[in-house]
Tab-separated table of C-alpha atoms and ligand atoms in Angstrom:
chain	number	residue	atom	x	y	z
A	120	UNK	CA	-106.018	-0.642	-84.870
A	121	UNK	CA	-107.627	-3.316	-82.622
A	122	UNK	CA	-110.027	-3.050	-79.886
A	123	UNK	CA	-110.125	-5.224	-77.165
A	124	UNK	CA	-112.817	-6.636	-74.896
A	125	UNK	CA	-112.809	-7.711	-71.317
A	126	UNK	CA	-115.650	-8.494	-69.065
A	127	UNK	CA	-117.204	-11.391	-67.077
A	128	UNK	CA	-120.736	-12.041	-68.646
A	129	UNK	CA	-121.031	-13.826	-71.882
A	130	UNK	CA	-124.123	-11.974	-72.796
A	131	UNK	CA	-122.290	-8.694	-72.614
A	132	UNK	CA	-119.671	-9.380	-75.106
A	133	UNK	CA	-122.019	-9.490	-78.430
A	134	UNK	CA	-123.233	-6.073	-77.751
A	135	UNK	CA	-119.858	-4.755	-76.695
A	136	UNK	CA	-118.327	-6.372	-79.888
A	137	UNK	CA	-120.888	-4.485	-81.979
A	138	UNK	CA	-120.019	-1.147	-80.238
A	139	UNK	CA	-116.355	-1.554	-80.980
A	140	UNK	CA	-117.076	-2.452	-84.589
A	141	UNK	CA	-119.259	0.466	-84.979
A	142	UNK	CA	-116.464	2.773	-83.522
A	143	UNK	CA	-114.380	1.553	-86.630
A	144	UNK	CA	-111.841	-0.850	-85.190
A	145	UNK	CA	-110.058	-3.034	-87.627
A	146	UNK	CA	-109.693	-6.037	-85.298
A	147	UNK	CA	-111.726	-7.032	-82.430
A	148	UNK	CA	-109.674	-8.855	-79.740
A	149	UNK	CA	-110.535	-10.659	-76.409
A	150	UNK	CA	-108.737	-10.503	-73.265
A	151	UNK	CA	-108.471	-13.791	-71.403
A	152	UNK	CA	-104.910	-12.813	-69.907
A	153	UNK	CA	-105.188	-10.058	-67.496
A	154	UNK	CA	-103.794	-11.281	-64.170
A	155	UNK	CA	-104.655	-7.906	-62.198
A	156	UNK	CA	-106.213	-8.811	-58.863
A	157	UNK	CA	-109.472	-6.450	-59.363
A	158	UNK	CA	-109.812	-7.974	-62.833
A	159	UNK	CA	-109.540	-11.647	-61.500
A	160	UNK	CA	-111.863	-11.020	-58.466
A	161	UNK	CA	-114.621	-9.771	-61.037
A	162	UNK	CA	-114.053	-12.936	-63.156
A	163	UNK	CA	-112.642	-11.144	-66.091
A	164	UNK	CA	-109.360	-11.409	-68.258
A	165	UNK	CA	-107.302	-14.227	-67.178
A	166	UNK	CA	-109.953	-15.596	-65.090
A	167	UNK	CA	-111.783	-17.347	-68.054
A	168	UNK	CA	-108.817	-19.727	-68.526
A	169	UNK	CA	-110.202	-21.545	-65.689
A	170	UNK	CA	-113.566	-22.102	-67.483
A	171	UNK	CA	-113.263	-23.220	-70.916
A	172	UNK	CA	-117.082	-23.561	-71.445
A	173	UNK	CA	-117.514	-19.920	-70.760
A	174	UNK	CA	-114.586	-18.865	-72.543
A	175	UNK	CA	-115.764	-20.578	-75.847
A	176	UNK	CA	-119.306	-19.158	-75.328
A	177	UNK	CA	-117.803	-15.673	-75.304
A	178	UNK	CA	-115.745	-16.368	-78.372
A	179	UNK	CA	-118.660	-17.614	-80.188
A	180	UNK	CA	-120.849	-14.843	-79.316
A	181	UNK	CA	-118.273	-12.386	-80.473
A	182	UNK	CA	-117.318	-14.140	-83.649
A	183	UNK	CA	-121.028	-14.428	-84.384
A	184	UNK	CA	-121.618	-10.783	-83.977
A	185	UNK	CA	-118.684	-9.185	-85.736
A	186	UNK	CA	-118.792	-9.042	-89.673
A	187	UNK	CA	-116.914	-11.922	-91.412
A	188	UNK	CA	-114.642	-9.217	-92.845
A	189	UNK	CA	-113.406	-8.081	-89.483
A	190	UNK	CA	-110.908	-10.411	-87.819
A	191	UNK	CA	-111.510	-11.429	-84.275
A	192	UNK	CA	-108.440	-12.559	-82.266
A	193	UNK	CA	-107.557	-13.661	-78.688
A	194	UNK	CA	-105.326	-12.742	-76.098
A	195	UNK	CA	-104.224	-15.753	-73.458
A	196	UNK	CA	-101.650	-16.325	-70.924
A	197	UNK	CA	-100.118	-19.982	-71.051
A	198	UNK	CA	-102.696	-21.136	-68.327
A	199	UNK	CA	-104.164	-20.274	-64.877
A	200	UNK	CA	-101.277	-21.967	-63.175
A	201	UNK	CA	-98.611	-24.930	-63.782
A	202	UNK	CA	-101.165	-27.647	-63.148
A	203	UNK	CA	-102.207	-30.217	-65.895
A	204	UNK	CA	-105.856	-29.280	-65.705
A	205	UNK	CA	-104.815	-25.738	-66.621
A	206	UNK	CA	-102.746	-26.797	-69.671
A	207	UNK	CA	-105.790	-29.127	-70.702
A	208	UNK	CA	-108.162	-25.826	-70.323
A	209	UNK	CA	-105.460	-23.747	-72.367
A	210	UNK	CA	-105.689	-26.260	-75.349
A	211	UNK	CA	-109.422	-26.654	-75.156
A	212	UNK	CA	-109.812	-22.828	-75.588
A	213	UNK	CA	-106.992	-22.587	-78.048
A	214	UNK	CA	-108.312	-25.058	-80.401
A	215	UNK	CA	-111.623	-24.301	-79.919
A	216	UNK	CA	-111.234	-20.548	-80.678
A	217	UNK	CA	-109.603	-21.289	-84.121
A	218	UNK	CA	-112.494	-23.825	-84.720
A	219	UNK	CA	-114.855	-20.752	-84.029
A	220	UNK	CA	-113.303	-18.775	-86.724
A	221	UNK	CA	-110.812	-16.793	-84.713
A	222	UNK	CA	-107.963	-15.499	-86.886
A	223	UNK	CA	-104.942	-15.361	-84.669
A	224	UNK	CA	-104.099	-15.893	-80.998
A	225	UNK	CA	-101.630	-14.255	-79.003
A	226	UNK	CA	-100.042	-16.185	-76.272
A	227	UNK	CA	-98.082	-14.590	-73.067
A	228	UNK	CA	-95.952	-17.407	-71.939
A	229	UNK	CA	-96.668	-16.858	-68.232
A	230	UNK	CA	-99.485	-18.101	-66.003
A	231	UNK	CA	-102.137	-16.024	-64.474
A	232	UNK	CA	-100.726	-16.800	-60.924
A	233	UNK	CA	-97.139	-15.969	-62.050
A	234	UNK	CA	-98.205	-12.156	-63.068
A	235	UNK	CA	-94.695	-10.811	-63.714
A	236	UNK	CA	-92.499	-13.122	-61.806
A	237	UNK	CA	-90.092	-15.447	-63.519
A	238	UNK	CA	-89.554	-15.462	-67.362
A	239	UNK	CA	-92.159	-15.985	-69.990
A	240	UNK	CA	-91.637	-19.484	-71.085
A	241	UNK	CA	-90.782	-19.649	-74.715
A	242	UNK	CA	-90.450	-23.397	-74.807
A	243	UNK	CA	-94.384	-23.412	-74.254
A	244	UNK	CA	-94.692	-21.043	-76.987
A	245	UNK	CA	-92.799	-23.167	-79.404
A	246	UNK	CA	-95.014	-26.135	-78.406
A	247	UNK	CA	-98.205	-24.094	-78.973
A	248	UNK	CA	-96.832	-22.991	-82.329
A	249	UNK	CA	-95.883	-26.533	-83.449
A	250	UNK	CA	-99.332	-27.581	-82.374
A	251	UNK	CA	-100.942	-24.870	-84.148
A	252	UNK	CA	-99.605	-25.633	-87.387
A	253	UNK	CA	-100.667	-23.239	-90.333
A	254	UNK	CA	-102.740	-21.020	-87.838
A	255	UNK	CA	-101.494	-17.836	-86.804
A	256	UNK	CA	-99.714	-17.619	-83.184
A	257	UNK	CA	-98.396	-14.232	-81.942
A	258	UNK	CA	-95.999	-14.670	-78.944
A	259	UNK	CA	-95.838	-12.301	-76.099
A	260	UNK	CA	-93.435	-12.061	-73.056
A	261	UNK	CA	-89.989	-10.511	-72.457
A	262	UNK	CA	-89.478	-8.564	-75.567
A	263	UNK	CA	-87.640	-5.698	-74.566
A	264	UNK	CA	-85.610	-5.218	-77.471
A	265	UNK	CA	-85.509	-5.647	-81.337
A	266	UNK	CA	-83.160	-8.413	-80.750
A	267	UNK	CA	-85.406	-10.137	-78.286
A	268	UNK	CA	-88.253	-10.079	-80.949
A	269	UNK	CA	-85.881	-11.678	-83.444
A	270	UNK	CA	-84.821	-14.319	-80.750
A	271	UNK	CA	-88.371	-15.164	-79.860
A	272	UNK	CA	-89.044	-15.580	-83.661
A	273	UNK	CA	-86.112	-17.849	-84.211
A	274	UNK	CA	-86.519	-19.965	-80.910
A	275	UNK	CA	-90.331	-20.414	-81.050
A	276	UNK	CA	-91.380	-20.186	-84.763
A	277	UNK	CA	-94.293	-17.998	-83.858
A	278	UNK	CA	-95.762	-16.066	-86.570
A	279	UNK	CA	-95.499	-12.556	-85.058
A	280	UNK	CA	-94.658	-10.798	-81.831
A	281	UNK	CA	-96.468	-8.680	-79.616
A	282	UNK	CA	-94.396	-6.068	-77.779
A	283	UNK	CA	-95.558	-4.658	-74.501
A	284	UNK	CA	-93.388	-3.250	-71.780
A	285	UNK	CA	-90.490	-3.031	-74.189
A	286	UNK	CA	-92.470	0.117	-75.689
A	287	UNK	CA	-93.086	1.842	-72.651
A	288	UNK	CA	-90.901	4.795	-73.095
A	289	UNK	CA	-89.496	3.351	-76.295
A	290	UNK	CA	-91.902	3.701	-79.181
A	291	UNK	CA	-89.078	3.245	-81.540
A	292	UNK	CA	-88.616	-0.398	-80.883
A	293	UNK	CA	-91.053	-1.147	-83.722
A	294	UNK	CA	-89.490	0.468	-86.654
A	295	UNK	CA	-86.177	-0.816	-85.085
A	296	UNK	CA	-87.434	-4.392	-84.945
A	297	UNK	CA	-88.815	-4.245	-88.471
A	298	UNK	CA	-85.311	-2.889	-89.771
A	299	UNK	CA	-83.326	-5.559	-87.907
A	300	UNK	CA	-85.837	-8.463	-89.469
A	301	UNK	CA	-84.777	-6.844	-92.771
A	302	UNK	CA	-81.087	-7.044	-91.983
A	303	UNK	CA	-80.577	-3.198	-91.798
A	304	UNK	CA	-78.519	-1.848	-88.810
A	305	UNK	CA	-80.384	-0.174	-86.080
A	306	UNK	CA	-79.340	3.029	-84.030
A	307	UNK	CA	-81.234	4.640	-81.265
A	308	UNK	CA	-82.971	8.099	-81.923
A	309	UNK	CA	-80.862	11.271	-81.160
A	310	UNK	CA	-82.036	13.727	-78.385
A	311	UNK	CA	-83.865	15.770	-80.941
A	312	UNK	CA	-85.566	13.077	-82.354
A	313	UNK	CA	-86.576	12.004	-78.901
A	314	UNK	CA	-87.841	15.561	-77.989
A	315	UNK	CA	-90.169	15.336	-80.978
A	316	UNK	CA	-91.917	12.334	-79.922
A	317	UNK	CA	-91.911	12.958	-76.130
A	318	UNK	CA	-93.545	16.277	-76.875
A	319	UNK	CA	-96.003	15.048	-79.064
A	320	UNK	CA	-96.896	12.544	-76.357
A	321	UNK	CA	-97.252	15.356	-73.886
A	322	UNK	CA	-99.601	17.057	-76.020
A	323	UNK	CA	-101.777	14.071	-76.733
A	324	UNK	CA	-101.714	13.393	-72.933
A	325	UNK	CA	-102.828	17.030	-72.334
A	326	UNK	CA	-105.619	16.883	-74.579
A	327	UNK	CA	-106.896	13.628	-73.085
A	328	UNK	CA	-106.256	14.151	-69.225
A	329	UNK	CA	-106.412	17.982	-68.934
A	330	UNK	CA	-103.896	20.317	-67.584
A	331	UNK	CA	-104.214	18.950	-64.046
A	332	UNK	CA	-103.767	15.433	-64.408
A	333	UNK	CA	-101.144	15.304	-67.220
A	334	UNK	CA	-98.240	15.892	-64.965
A	335	UNK	CA	-98.880	12.713	-62.876
A	336	UNK	CA	-98.939	10.344	-65.918
A	337	UNK	CA	-96.159	12.088	-68.164
A	338	UNK	CA	-93.817	11.965	-65.153
A	339	UNK	CA	-93.948	8.445	-65.151
A	340	UNK	CA	-93.447	8.295	-68.964
A	341	UNK	CA	-90.595	10.941	-68.560
A	342	UNK	CA	-88.767	8.418	-66.233
A	343	UNK	CA	-89.133	5.603	-68.934
A	344	UNK	CA	-88.235	7.987	-71.791
A	345	UNK	CA	-84.890	9.150	-69.971
A	346	UNK	CA	-83.366	5.742	-70.370
A	347	UNK	CA	-82.817	6.736	-73.914
A	348	UNK	CA	-80.810	9.949	-72.907
A	349	UNK	CA	-77.266	10.147	-73.015
A	350	UNK	CA	-77.110	11.822	-69.590
A	351	UNK	CA	-80.006	9.301	-68.402
A	352	UNK	CA	-79.248	9.421	-64.651
A	353	UNK	CA	-79.481	13.237	-64.439
A	354	UNK	CA	-82.621	13.194	-66.822
A	355	UNK	CA	-84.445	10.625	-64.664
A	356	UNK	CA	-83.677	12.668	-61.507
A	357	UNK	CA	-85.186	15.855	-63.101
A	358	UNK	CA	-88.305	13.933	-64.227
A	359	UNK	CA	-88.737	12.206	-60.885
A	360	UNK	CA	-88.664	15.882	-59.036
A	361	UNK	CA	-91.403	17.363	-61.449
A	362	UNK	CA	-94.557	18.452	-59.649
A	363	UNK	CA	-96.471	20.318	-62.190
A	364	UNK	CA	-96.781	20.448	-66.047
A	365	UNK	CA	-94.617	23.590	-66.080
A	366	UNK	CA	-91.986	21.490	-64.188
A	367	UNK	CA	-92.293	18.951	-66.854
A	368	UNK	CA	-91.830	21.104	-69.617
A	369	UNK	CA	-88.668	22.799	-68.086
A	370	UNK	CA	-87.000	19.349	-68.103
A	371	UNK	CA	-87.696	19.151	-71.714
A	372	UNK	CA	-86.168	22.314	-72.251
A	373	UNK	CA	-83.028	21.843	-70.065
A	374	UNK	CA	-82.247	18.369	-71.246
A	375	UNK	CA	-83.708	17.832	-74.675
A	376	UNK	CA	-82.758	21.206	-76.557
A	377	UNK	CA	-78.982	20.211	-77.287
A	378	UNK	CA	-78.771	17.448	-79.845
A	379	UNK	CA	-76.611	14.195	-79.069
A	380	UNK	CA	-76.577	10.557	-79.970
A	381	UNK	CA	-79.344	8.737	-77.941
A	382	UNK	CA	-78.790	5.076	-76.411
A	383	UNK	CA	-80.653	1.806	-76.428
A	384	UNK	CA	-82.380	1.118	-73.073
A	385	UNK	CA	-80.503	-1.510	-71.075
A	386	UNK	CA	-82.415	-4.641	-70.682
A	387	UNK	CA	-82.326	-5.812	-67.052
A	388	UNK	CA	-83.840	-9.228	-67.277
A	389	UNK	CA	-83.615	-10.545	-70.940
A	390	UNK	CA	-85.614	-13.975	-71.441
A	391	UNK	CA	-83.155	-16.726	-70.914
A	392	UNK	CA	-83.667	-18.106	-74.328
A	393	UNK	CA	-82.833	-14.850	-75.690
A	394	UNK	CA	-79.222	-13.953	-76.912
A	395	UNK	CA	-79.361	-10.601	-75.250
A	396	UNK	CA	-76.652	-9.895	-72.325
A	397	UNK	CA	-78.397	-8.494	-69.377
A	398	UNK	CA	-77.228	-4.783	-68.582
A	399	UNK	CA	-74.649	-4.512	-65.472
B	211	FMN	C1	-99.284	-1.699	-67.941
B	211	FMN	C2	-99.700	-2.912	-68.696
B	211	FMN	C3	-100.765	-2.958	-69.242
B	211	FMN	C4	-101.339	-3.870	-69.961
B	211	FMN	N1	-102.590	-3.905	-70.730
B	211	FMN	C5	-102.931	-5.162	-71.185
B	211	FMN	C6	-104.176	-4.979	-71.972
B	211	FMN	O1	-105.002	-4.153	-71.806
B	211	FMN	N2	-104.711	-5.951	-72.771
B	211	FMN	C7	-103.505	-7.089	-72.884
B	211	FMN	O2	-104.029	-8.051	-73.816
B	211	FMN	N3	-102.360	-7.114	-72.432
B	211	FMN	C8	-102.090	-6.238	-71.687
B	211	FMN	N4	-100.842	-6.292	-70.847
B	211	FMN	C9	-100.034	-7.360	-71.050
B	211	FMN	C10	-99.035	-7.273	-72.455
B	211	FMN	O3	-99.600	-7.074	-73.527
B	211	FMN	C11	-97.970	-8.385	-72.500
B	211	FMN	O4	-98.779	-9.663	-72.838
B	211	FMN	C12	-97.109	-8.768	-71.220
B	211	FMN	O5	-96.844	-7.507	-70.580
B	211	FMN	C13	-95.811	-9.556	-71.315
B	211	FMN	O6	-95.176	-9.016	-72.288
B	211	FMN	P1	-93.639	-8.295	-71.851
B	211	FMN	O7	-93.220	-9.220	-71.059
B	211	FMN	O8	-93.009	-7.943	-73.440
B	211	FMN	O9	-94.097	-6.885	-71.513
B	211	FMN	C14	-100.421	-5.024	-70.086
B	211	FMN	C15	-99.155	-5.039	-69.729
B	211	FMN	C16	-98.653	-3.846	-69.091
B	211	FMN	C17	-97.400	-3.979	-68.433
């Protein structure tokens, strides 16, 4: 399990990395990708892509603090924007990170400016992997299905993929992708299997957020999970309507008691370089 660091001041990164190591994380990752307004205005996350000297200072401090046997990795977007200066900064940080001993870099093929508008640039990921040679590069962006993961690996040549939005409401995507990679056929979880996982998620969320707040967060996830249900439209409506934790559990009882085959969640905007056909 990896722990990720995000911050503005280089001096804070060493002590923060030490705390993550003491907490037992297996990998320490640094976030130079987050495009959220509040994060950018505090000079954190993706902001560092605009200041390579500071970024490299942070990387050195983390690598120098973390014991050699624990990998330190980096997460980046493909730049701040589409300018050539941004591309130069990207490669300065990218090359400098490996030179300072980082084990892998995950690259999300969107710029910080782009946020989530438009596709992840898989052509750029291909270029980055060719540039990196033997170094480990992990690709990110538009991985909504097992097929899209295989497509990214094939099109870009990256060493691994990092699934993000595609796992929200569909944690089965990891096993399915691993199976598809090994040439096995895959099928969506049936309703009973969905219920087991959704219930476990609810219990973990209740432990973490408490009885009062659990409804808000699990309402959101319920809406995502509903996409896998054979009667997705009705189930989605039912999750949207919940107001309390008790309402939420009633939706589970009403819609997840009788078993039936599940479905793969539709992919609305597949990456242009993926073989996936968009849902109609
Ligand atoms: C709700 C949400 C939270 C995220 N939080 C993080 C984060 O804490 N650290 C990180 O490196 N990336 C984070 N990301 C970015 C994803 O890891 C990923 O790079 C991005 O969503 C592109 O992949 P996708 O198009 O397959 O979703 C987050 C994305 C979303 C949607």
